[in-house]
XYZ file of N, CA, C and O in Angstrom:
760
model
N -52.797 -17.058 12.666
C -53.448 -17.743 11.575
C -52.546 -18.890 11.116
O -51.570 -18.501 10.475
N -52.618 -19.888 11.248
C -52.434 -21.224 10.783
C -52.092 -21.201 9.269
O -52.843 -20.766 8.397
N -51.013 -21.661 9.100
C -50.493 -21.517 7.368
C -50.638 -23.182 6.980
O -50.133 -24.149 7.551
N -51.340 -23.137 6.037
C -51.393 -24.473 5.318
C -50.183 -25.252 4.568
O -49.295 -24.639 3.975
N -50.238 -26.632 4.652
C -49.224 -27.044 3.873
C -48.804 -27.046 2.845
O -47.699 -27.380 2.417
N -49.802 -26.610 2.307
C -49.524 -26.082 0.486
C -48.844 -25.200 0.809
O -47.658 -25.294 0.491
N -49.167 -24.318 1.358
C -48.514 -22.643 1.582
C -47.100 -22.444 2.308
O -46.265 -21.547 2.188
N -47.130 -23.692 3.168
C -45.456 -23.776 3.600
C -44.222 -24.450 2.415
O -43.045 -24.092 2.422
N -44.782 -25.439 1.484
C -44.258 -25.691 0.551
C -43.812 -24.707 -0.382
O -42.622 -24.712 -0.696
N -44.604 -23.847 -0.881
C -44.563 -22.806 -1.572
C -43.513 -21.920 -1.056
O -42.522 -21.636 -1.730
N -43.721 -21.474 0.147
C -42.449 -20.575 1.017
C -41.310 -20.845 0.945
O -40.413 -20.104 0.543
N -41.165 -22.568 1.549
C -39.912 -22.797 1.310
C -39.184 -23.031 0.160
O -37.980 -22.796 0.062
N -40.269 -23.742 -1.196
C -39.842 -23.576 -1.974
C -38.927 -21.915 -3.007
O -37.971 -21.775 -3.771
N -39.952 -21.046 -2.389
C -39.873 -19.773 -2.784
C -38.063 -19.160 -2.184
O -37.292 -18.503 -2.884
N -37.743 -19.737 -0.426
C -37.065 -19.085 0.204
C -35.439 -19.662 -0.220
O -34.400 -19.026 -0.045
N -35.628 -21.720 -1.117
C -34.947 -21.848 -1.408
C -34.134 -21.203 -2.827
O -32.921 -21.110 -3.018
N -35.061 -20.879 -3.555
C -34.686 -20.081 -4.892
C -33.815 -18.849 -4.979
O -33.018 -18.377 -5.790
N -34.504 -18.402 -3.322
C -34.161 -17.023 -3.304
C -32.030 -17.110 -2.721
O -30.960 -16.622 -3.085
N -32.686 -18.284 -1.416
C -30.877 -18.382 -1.053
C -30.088 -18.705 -2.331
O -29.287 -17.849 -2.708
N -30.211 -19.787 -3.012
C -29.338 -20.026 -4.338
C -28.657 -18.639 -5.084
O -27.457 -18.480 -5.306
N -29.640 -17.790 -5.372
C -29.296 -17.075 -6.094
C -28.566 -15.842 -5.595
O -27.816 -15.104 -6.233
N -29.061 -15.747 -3.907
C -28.562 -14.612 -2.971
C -26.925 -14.250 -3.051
O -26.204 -14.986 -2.377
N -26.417 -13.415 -3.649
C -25.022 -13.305 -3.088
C -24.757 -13.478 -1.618
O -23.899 -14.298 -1.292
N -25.613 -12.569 -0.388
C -25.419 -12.728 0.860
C -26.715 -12.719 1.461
O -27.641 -11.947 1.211
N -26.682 -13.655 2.275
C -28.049 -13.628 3.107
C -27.864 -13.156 4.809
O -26.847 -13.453 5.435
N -29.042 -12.363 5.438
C -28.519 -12.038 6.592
C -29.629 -12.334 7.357
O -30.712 -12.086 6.829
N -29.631 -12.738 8.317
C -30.912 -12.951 9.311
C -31.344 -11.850 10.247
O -30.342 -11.149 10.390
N -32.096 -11.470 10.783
C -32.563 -10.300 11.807
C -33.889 -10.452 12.479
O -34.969 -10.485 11.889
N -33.717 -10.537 13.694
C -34.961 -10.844 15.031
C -35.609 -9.260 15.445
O -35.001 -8.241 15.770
N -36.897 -9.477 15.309
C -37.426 -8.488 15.591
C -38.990 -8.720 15.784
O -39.693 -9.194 14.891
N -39.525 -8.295 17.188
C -41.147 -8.362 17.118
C -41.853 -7.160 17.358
O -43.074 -7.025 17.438
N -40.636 -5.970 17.508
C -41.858 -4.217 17.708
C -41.939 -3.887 16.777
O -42.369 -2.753 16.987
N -41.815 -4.032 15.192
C -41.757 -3.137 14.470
C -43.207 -2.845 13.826
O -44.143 -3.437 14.362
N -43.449 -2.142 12.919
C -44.669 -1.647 12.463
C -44.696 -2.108 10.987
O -43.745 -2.769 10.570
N -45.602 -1.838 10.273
C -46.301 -2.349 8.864
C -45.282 -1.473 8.204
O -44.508 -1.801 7.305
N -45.370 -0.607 8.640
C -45.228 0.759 7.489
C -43.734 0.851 7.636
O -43.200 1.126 6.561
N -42.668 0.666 8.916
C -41.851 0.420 8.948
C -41.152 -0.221 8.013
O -40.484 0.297 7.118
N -41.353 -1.646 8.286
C -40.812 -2.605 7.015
C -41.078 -2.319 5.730
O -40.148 -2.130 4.946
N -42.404 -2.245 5.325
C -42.652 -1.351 3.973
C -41.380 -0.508 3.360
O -40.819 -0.861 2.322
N -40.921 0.847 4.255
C -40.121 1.730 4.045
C -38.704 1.080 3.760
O -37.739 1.629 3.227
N -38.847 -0.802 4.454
C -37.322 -1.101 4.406
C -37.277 -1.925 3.171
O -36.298 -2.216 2.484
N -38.468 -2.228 3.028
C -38.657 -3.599 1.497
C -37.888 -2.457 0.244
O -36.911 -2.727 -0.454
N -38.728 -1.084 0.251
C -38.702 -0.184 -0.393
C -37.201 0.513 -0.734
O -36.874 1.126 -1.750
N -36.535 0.258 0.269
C -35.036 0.985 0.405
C -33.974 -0.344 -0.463
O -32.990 -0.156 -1.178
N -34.620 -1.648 -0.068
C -34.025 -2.833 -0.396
C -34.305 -2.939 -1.652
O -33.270 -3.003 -2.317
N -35.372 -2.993 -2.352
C -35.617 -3.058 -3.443
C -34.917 -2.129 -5.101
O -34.922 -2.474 -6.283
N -34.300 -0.665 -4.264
C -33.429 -0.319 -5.062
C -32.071 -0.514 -5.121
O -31.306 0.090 -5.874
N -31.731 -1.491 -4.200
C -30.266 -2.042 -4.267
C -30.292 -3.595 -4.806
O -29.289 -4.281 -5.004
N -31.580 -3.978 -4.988
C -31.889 -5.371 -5.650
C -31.400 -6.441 -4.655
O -30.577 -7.346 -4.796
N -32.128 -6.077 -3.646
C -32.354 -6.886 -2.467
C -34.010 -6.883 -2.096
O -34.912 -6.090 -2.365
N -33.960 -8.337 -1.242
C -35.432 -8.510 -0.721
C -35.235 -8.841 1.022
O -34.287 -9.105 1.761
N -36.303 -8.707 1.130
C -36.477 -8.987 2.800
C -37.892 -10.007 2.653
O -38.788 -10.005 1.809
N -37.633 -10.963 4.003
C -38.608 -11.756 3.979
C -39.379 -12.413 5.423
O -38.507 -12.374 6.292
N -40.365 -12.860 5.874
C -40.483 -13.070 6.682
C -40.883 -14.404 6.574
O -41.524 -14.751 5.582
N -40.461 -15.584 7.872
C -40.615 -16.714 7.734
C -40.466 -17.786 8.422
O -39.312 -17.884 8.840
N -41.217 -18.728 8.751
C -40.994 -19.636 10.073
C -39.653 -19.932 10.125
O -38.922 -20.218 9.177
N -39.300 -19.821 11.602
C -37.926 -20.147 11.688
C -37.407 -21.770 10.991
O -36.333 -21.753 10.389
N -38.157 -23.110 11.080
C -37.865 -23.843 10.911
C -38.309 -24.527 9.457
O -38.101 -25.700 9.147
N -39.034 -23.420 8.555
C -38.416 -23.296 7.025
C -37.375 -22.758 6.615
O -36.767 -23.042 5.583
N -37.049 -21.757 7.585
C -35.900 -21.026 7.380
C -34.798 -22.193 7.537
O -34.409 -22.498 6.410
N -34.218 -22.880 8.441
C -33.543 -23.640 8.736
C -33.648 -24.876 7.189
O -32.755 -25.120 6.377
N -34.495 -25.212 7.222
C -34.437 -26.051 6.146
C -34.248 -25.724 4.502
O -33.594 -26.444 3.747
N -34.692 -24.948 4.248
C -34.244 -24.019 2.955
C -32.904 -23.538 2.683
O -32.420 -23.438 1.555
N -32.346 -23.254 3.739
C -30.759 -22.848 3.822
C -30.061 -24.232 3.677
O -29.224 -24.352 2.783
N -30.293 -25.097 4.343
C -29.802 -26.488 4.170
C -30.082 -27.481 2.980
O -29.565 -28.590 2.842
N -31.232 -26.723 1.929
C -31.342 -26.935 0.766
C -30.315 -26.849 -0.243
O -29.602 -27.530 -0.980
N -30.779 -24.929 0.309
C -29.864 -24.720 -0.633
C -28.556 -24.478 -1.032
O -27.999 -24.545 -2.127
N -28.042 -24.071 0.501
C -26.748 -24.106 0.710
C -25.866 -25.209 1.255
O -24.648 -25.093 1.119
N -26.357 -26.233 1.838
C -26.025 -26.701 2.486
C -25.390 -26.239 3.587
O -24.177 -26.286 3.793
N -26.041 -25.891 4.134
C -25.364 -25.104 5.806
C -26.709 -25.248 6.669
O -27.911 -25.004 6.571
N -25.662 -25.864 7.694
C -26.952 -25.440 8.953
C -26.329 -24.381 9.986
O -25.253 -23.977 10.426
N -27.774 -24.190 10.087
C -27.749 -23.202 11.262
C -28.806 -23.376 12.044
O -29.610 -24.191 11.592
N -29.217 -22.664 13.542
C -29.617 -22.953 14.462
C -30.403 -21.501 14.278
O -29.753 -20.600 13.747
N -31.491 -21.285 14.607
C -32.445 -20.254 15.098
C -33.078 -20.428 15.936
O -33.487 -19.333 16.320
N -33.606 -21.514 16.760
C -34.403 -21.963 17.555
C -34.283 -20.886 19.137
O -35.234 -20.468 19.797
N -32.872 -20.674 19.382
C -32.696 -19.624 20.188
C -33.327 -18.332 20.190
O -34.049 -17.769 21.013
N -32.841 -17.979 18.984
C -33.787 -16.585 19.071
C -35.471 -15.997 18.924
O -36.428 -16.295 18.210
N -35.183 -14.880 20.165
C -36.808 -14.997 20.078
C -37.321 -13.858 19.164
O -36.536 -13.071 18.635
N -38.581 -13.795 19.002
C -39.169 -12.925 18.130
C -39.370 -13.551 16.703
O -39.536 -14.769 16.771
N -39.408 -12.917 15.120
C -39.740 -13.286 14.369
C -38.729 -13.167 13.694
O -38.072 -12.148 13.906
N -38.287 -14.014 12.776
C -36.949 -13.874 11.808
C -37.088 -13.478 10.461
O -37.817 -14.116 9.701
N -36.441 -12.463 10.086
C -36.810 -11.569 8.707
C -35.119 -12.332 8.276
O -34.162 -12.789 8.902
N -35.470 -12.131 6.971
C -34.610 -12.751 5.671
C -33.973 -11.558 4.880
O -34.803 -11.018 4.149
N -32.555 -10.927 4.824
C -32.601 -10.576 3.911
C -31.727 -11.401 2.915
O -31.050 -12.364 3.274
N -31.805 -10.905 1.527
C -31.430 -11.627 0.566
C -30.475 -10.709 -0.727
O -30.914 -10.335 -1.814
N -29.266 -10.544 -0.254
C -28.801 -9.278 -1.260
C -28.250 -10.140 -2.719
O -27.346 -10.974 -2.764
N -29.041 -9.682 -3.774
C -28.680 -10.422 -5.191
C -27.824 -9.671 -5.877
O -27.194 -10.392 -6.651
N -27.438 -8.295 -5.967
C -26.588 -7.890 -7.139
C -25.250 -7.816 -6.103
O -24.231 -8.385 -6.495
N -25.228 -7.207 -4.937
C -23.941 -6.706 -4.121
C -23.976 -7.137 -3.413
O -24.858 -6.664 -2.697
N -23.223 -8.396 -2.735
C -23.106 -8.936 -1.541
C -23.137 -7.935 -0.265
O -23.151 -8.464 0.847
N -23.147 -6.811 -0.340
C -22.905 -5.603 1.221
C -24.409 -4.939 1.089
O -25.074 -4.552 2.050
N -24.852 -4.878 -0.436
C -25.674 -3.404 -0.136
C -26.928 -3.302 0.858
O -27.296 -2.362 1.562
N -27.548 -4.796 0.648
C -28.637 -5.076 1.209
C -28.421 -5.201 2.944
O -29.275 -4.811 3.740
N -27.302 -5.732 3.284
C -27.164 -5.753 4.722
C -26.833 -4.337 5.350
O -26.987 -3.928 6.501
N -26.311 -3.702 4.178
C -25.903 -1.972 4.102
C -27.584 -1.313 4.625
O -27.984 -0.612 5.554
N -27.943 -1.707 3.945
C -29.527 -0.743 4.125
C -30.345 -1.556 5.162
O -31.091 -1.023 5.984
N -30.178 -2.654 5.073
C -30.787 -3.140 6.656
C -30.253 -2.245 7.964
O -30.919 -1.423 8.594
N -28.894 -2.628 8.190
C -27.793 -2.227 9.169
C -28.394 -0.595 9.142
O -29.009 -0.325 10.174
N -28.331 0.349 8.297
C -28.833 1.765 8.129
C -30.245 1.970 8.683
O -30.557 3.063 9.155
N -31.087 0.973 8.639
C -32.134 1.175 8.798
C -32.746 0.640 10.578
O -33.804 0.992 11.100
N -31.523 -0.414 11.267
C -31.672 -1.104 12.200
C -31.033 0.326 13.245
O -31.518 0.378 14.375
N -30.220 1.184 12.949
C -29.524 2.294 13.397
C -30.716 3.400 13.959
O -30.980 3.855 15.072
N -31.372 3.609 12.388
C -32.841 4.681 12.564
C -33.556 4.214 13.931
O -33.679 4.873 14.964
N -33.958 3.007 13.686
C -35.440 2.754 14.668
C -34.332 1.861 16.177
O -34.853 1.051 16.944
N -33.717 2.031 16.216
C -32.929 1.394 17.598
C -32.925 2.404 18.650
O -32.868 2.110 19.844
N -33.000 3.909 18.086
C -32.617 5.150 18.837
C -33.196 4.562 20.455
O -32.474 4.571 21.452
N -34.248 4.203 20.444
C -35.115 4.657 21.750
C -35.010 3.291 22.660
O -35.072 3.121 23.878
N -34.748 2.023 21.110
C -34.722 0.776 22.282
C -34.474 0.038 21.228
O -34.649 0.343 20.048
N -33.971 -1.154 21.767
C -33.817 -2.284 20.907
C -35.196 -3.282 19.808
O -35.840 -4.309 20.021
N -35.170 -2.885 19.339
C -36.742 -3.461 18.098
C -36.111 -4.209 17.433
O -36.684 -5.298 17.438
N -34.853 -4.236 16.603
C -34.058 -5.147 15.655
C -32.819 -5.130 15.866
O -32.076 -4.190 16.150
N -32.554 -6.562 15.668
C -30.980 -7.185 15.911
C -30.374 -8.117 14.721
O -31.042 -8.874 14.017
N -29.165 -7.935 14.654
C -29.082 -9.228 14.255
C -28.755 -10.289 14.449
O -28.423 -10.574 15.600
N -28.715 -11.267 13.450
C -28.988 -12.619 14.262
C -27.586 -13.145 13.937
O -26.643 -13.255 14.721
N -27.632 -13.502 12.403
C -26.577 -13.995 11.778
C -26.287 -13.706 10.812
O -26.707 -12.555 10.688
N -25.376 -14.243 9.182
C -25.182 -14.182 8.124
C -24.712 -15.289 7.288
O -23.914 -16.155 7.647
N -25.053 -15.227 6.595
C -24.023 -16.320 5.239
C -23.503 -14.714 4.210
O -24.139 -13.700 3.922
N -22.231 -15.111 3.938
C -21.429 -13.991 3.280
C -19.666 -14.603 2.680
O -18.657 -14.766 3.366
N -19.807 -14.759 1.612
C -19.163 -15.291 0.615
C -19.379 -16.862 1.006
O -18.329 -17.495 1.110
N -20.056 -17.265 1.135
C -20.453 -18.736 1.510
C -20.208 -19.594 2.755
O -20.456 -20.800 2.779
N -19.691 -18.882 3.820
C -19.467 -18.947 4.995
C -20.533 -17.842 5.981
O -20.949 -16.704 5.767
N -20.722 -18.846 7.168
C -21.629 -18.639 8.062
C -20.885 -17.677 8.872
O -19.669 -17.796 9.020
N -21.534 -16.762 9.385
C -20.887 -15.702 10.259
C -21.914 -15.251 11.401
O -23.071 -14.980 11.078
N -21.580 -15.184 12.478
C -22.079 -14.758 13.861
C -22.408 -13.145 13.517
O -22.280 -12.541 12.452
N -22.994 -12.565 15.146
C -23.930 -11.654 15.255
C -22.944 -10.525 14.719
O -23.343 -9.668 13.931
N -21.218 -10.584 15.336
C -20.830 -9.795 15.236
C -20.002 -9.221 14.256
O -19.627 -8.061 14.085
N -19.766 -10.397 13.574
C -18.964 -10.409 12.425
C -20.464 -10.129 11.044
O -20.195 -9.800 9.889
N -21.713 -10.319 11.467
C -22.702 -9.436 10.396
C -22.514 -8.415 10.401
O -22.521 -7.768 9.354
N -22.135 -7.566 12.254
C -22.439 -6.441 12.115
C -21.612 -5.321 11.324
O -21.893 -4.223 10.844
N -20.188 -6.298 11.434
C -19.136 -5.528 10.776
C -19.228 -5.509 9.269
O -18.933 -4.365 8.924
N -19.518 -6.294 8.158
C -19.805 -6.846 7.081
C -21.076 -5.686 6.688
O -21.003 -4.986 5.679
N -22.362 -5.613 7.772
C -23.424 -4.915 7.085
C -23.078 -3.496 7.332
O -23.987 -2.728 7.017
N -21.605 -2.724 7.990
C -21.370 -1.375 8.410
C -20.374 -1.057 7.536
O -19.672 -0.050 7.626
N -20.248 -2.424 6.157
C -18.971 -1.841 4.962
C -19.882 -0.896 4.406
O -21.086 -0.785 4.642
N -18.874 0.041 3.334
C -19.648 0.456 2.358
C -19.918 -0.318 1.372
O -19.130 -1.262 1.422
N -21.051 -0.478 -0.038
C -20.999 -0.886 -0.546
C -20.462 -0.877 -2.026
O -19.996 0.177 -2.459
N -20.520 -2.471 -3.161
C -19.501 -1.846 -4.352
C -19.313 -0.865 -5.105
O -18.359 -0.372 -5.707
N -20.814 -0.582 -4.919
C -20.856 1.133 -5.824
C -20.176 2.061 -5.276
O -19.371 2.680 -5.972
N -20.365 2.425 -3.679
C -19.941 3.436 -3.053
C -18.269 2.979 -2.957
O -17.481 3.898 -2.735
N -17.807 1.807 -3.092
C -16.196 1.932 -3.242
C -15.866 1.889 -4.545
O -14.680 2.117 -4.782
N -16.673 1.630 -5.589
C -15.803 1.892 -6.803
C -16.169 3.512 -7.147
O -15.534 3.995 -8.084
N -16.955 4.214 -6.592
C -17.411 6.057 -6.813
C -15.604 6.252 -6.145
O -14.671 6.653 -6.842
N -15.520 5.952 -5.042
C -14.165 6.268 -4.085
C -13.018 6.053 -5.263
O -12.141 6.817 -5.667
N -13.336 4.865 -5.603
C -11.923 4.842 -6.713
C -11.820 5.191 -7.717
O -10.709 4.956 -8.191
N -12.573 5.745 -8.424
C -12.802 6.590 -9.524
C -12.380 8.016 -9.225
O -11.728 8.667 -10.041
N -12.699 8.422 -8.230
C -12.463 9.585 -7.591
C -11.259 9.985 -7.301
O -10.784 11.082 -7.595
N -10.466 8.682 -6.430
C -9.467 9.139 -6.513
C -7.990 8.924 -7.522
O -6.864 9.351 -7.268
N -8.494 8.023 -8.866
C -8.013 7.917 -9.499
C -8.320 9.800 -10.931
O -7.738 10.315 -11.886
N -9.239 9.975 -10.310
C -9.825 11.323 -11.363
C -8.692 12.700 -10.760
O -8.141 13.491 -11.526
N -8.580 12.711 -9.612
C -8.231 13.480 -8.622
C -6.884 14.258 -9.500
O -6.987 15.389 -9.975
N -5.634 13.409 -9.600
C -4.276 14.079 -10.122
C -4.861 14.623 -11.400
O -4.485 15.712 -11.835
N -5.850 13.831 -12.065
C -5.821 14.299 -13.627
C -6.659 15.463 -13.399
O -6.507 16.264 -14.321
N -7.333 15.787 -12.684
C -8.302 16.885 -12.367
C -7.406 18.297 -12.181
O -7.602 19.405 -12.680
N -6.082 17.716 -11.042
C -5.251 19.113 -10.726
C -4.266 19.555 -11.967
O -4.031 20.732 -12.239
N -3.686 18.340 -12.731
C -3.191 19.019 -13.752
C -3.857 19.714 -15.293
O -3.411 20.463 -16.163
N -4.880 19.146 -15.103
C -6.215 20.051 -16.135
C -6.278 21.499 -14.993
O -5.867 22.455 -15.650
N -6.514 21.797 -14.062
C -6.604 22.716 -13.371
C -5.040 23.644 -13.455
O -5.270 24.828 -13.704
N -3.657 23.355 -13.310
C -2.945 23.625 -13.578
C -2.467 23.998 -15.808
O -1.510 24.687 -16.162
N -3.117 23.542 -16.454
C -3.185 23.765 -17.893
C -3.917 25.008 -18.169
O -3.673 25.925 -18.954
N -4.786 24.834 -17.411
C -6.071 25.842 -17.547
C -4.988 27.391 -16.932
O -4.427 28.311 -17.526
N -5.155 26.913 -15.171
C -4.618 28.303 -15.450
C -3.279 28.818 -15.912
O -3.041 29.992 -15.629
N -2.150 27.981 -16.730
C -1.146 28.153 -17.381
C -1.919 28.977 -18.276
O -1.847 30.195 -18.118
N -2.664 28.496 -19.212
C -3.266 29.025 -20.380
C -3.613 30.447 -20.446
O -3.207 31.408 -21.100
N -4.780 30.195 -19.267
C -5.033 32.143 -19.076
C -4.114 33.063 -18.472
O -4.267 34.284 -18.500
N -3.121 32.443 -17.904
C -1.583 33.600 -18.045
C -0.979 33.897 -18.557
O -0.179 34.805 -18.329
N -1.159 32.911 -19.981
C -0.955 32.875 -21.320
C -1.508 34.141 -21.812
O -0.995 35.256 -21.716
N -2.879 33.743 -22.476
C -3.732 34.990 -22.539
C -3.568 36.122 -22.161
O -3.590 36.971 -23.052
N -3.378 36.525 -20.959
C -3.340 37.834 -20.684
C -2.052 38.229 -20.190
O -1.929 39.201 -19.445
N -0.929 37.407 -20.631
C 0.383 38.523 -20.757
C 0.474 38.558 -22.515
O 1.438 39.067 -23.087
N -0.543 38.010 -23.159
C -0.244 38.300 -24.626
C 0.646 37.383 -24.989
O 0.616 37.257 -26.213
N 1.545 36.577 -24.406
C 2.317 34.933 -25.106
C 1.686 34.088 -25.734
O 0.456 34.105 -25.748
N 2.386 33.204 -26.363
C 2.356 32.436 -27.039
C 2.678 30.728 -26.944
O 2.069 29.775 -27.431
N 4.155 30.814 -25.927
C 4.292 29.645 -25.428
C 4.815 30.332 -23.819
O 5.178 31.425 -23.385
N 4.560 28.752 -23.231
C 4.901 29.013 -21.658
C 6.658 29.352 -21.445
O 7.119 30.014 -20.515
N 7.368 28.786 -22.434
C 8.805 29.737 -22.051
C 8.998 30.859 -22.116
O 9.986 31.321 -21.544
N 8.140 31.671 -22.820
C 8.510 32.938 -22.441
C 7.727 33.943 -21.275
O 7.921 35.157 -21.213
N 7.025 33.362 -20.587
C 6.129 33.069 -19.874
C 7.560 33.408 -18.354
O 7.651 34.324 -17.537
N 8.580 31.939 -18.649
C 9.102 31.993 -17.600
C 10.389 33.066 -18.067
O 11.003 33.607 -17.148
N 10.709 33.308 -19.198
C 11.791 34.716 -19.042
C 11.297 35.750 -18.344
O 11.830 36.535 -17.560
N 9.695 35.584 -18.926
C 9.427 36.960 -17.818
C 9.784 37.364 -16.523
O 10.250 38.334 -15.924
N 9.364 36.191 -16.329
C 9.333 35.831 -14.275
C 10.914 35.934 -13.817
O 11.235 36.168 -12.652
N 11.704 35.763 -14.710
C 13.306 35.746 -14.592
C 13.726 37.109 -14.793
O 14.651 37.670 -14.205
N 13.284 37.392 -15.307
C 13.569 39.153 -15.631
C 12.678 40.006 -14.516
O 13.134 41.128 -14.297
N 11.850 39.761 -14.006
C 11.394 40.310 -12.857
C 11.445 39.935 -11.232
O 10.757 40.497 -10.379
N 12.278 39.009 -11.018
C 13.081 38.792 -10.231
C 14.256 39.240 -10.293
O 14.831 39.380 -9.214
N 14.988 39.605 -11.544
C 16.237 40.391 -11.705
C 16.296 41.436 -11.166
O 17.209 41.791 -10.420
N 14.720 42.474 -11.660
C 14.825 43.305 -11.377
C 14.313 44.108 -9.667
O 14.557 45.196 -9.145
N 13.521 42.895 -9.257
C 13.279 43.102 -7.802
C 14.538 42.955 -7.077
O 14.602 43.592 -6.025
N 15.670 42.174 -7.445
C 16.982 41.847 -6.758
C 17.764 43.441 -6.600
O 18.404 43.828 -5.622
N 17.565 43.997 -7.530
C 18.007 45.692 -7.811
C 17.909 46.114 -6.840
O 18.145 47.308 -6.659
């Protein structure tokens, strides 16, 4: 179906808004996939506040050069070129693409990628792939929270059970706690 020129204006206008604002944009070639497929991926993207898009290659080309000023070349690749567009986390959206290009690859190749823009530099097939296989900021700041929680966790765990040895030898403070232990090593030495 033949897209009108109103309607290509609109796109590109639409695709330039979207690069501006994109923290990272990633490209991906693909012509087996299914309706319901992508659906499931708009859907996965959409809770990391990312979009996916589909779009003539040579709006694509020109919209990026809008808005970024960068060119790039697509003309090579075949099949149809999907857009993603990650706005809050530069990783997450290529995160859940990359996750999702893993699922449906099992049996054969259906999606690839193509390229990237990522911190404002253009990056090849392989250097996306490494970039969309980080974790993302949430999942490394959970990591650092974690392991910043970690020591304070074992010495609350160590208080605690100071306390209830407390309790049930009937003390009061932890030094006498350790005369005990000194006096019953005395007497195991016997």
């Amino acid at each position: 179906m033949a897209v009108s020129k109103q309607k290509k204006v609109e796109i590109f206008n639409e695709l330039v808004e979207k690069f501006k604002s994109a923290e990272s944009i990633g490209f991906s070639s693909t012509n087996a996939l299914s309706v319901d497929d992508f659906a499931k991926l708009r859907a996965s993207l959409r809770e990391v506040g990312s979009t996916y898009t589909l779009a003539k290659k040579t709006i694509i080309v020109k919209a990026i050069k809008e808005a970024r000023d960068i060119e790039i070349n697509l003309s090579d690749l075949e099949g149809q070129i999907w857009v993603v567009c990650s706005n809050e986390d530069a990783v997450a959206g290529l995160g859940k693409v990359n996750d999702f290009m893993k699922a449906i690859n099992k049996d054969a190749d259906k999606m690839e990628w193509a390229l990237s823009i990522f911190e404002g530099e253009l990056k090849d097939k392989e250097e996306t792939k490494v970039i969309a296989s980080m974790p993302s900021r949430e999942t490394l700041l959970g990591r650092l929270v974690g392991s910043m929680k970690s020591p304070i966790s074992g010495m609350a765990r160590f208080f605690d059970a100071a306390a209830k040895e407390l309790e049930s030898t009937g003390k009061e403070k932890a030094g006498e706690l350790e005369g005990k232990k000194e006096e019953t090593s005395e007497e195991e030495a016997k």
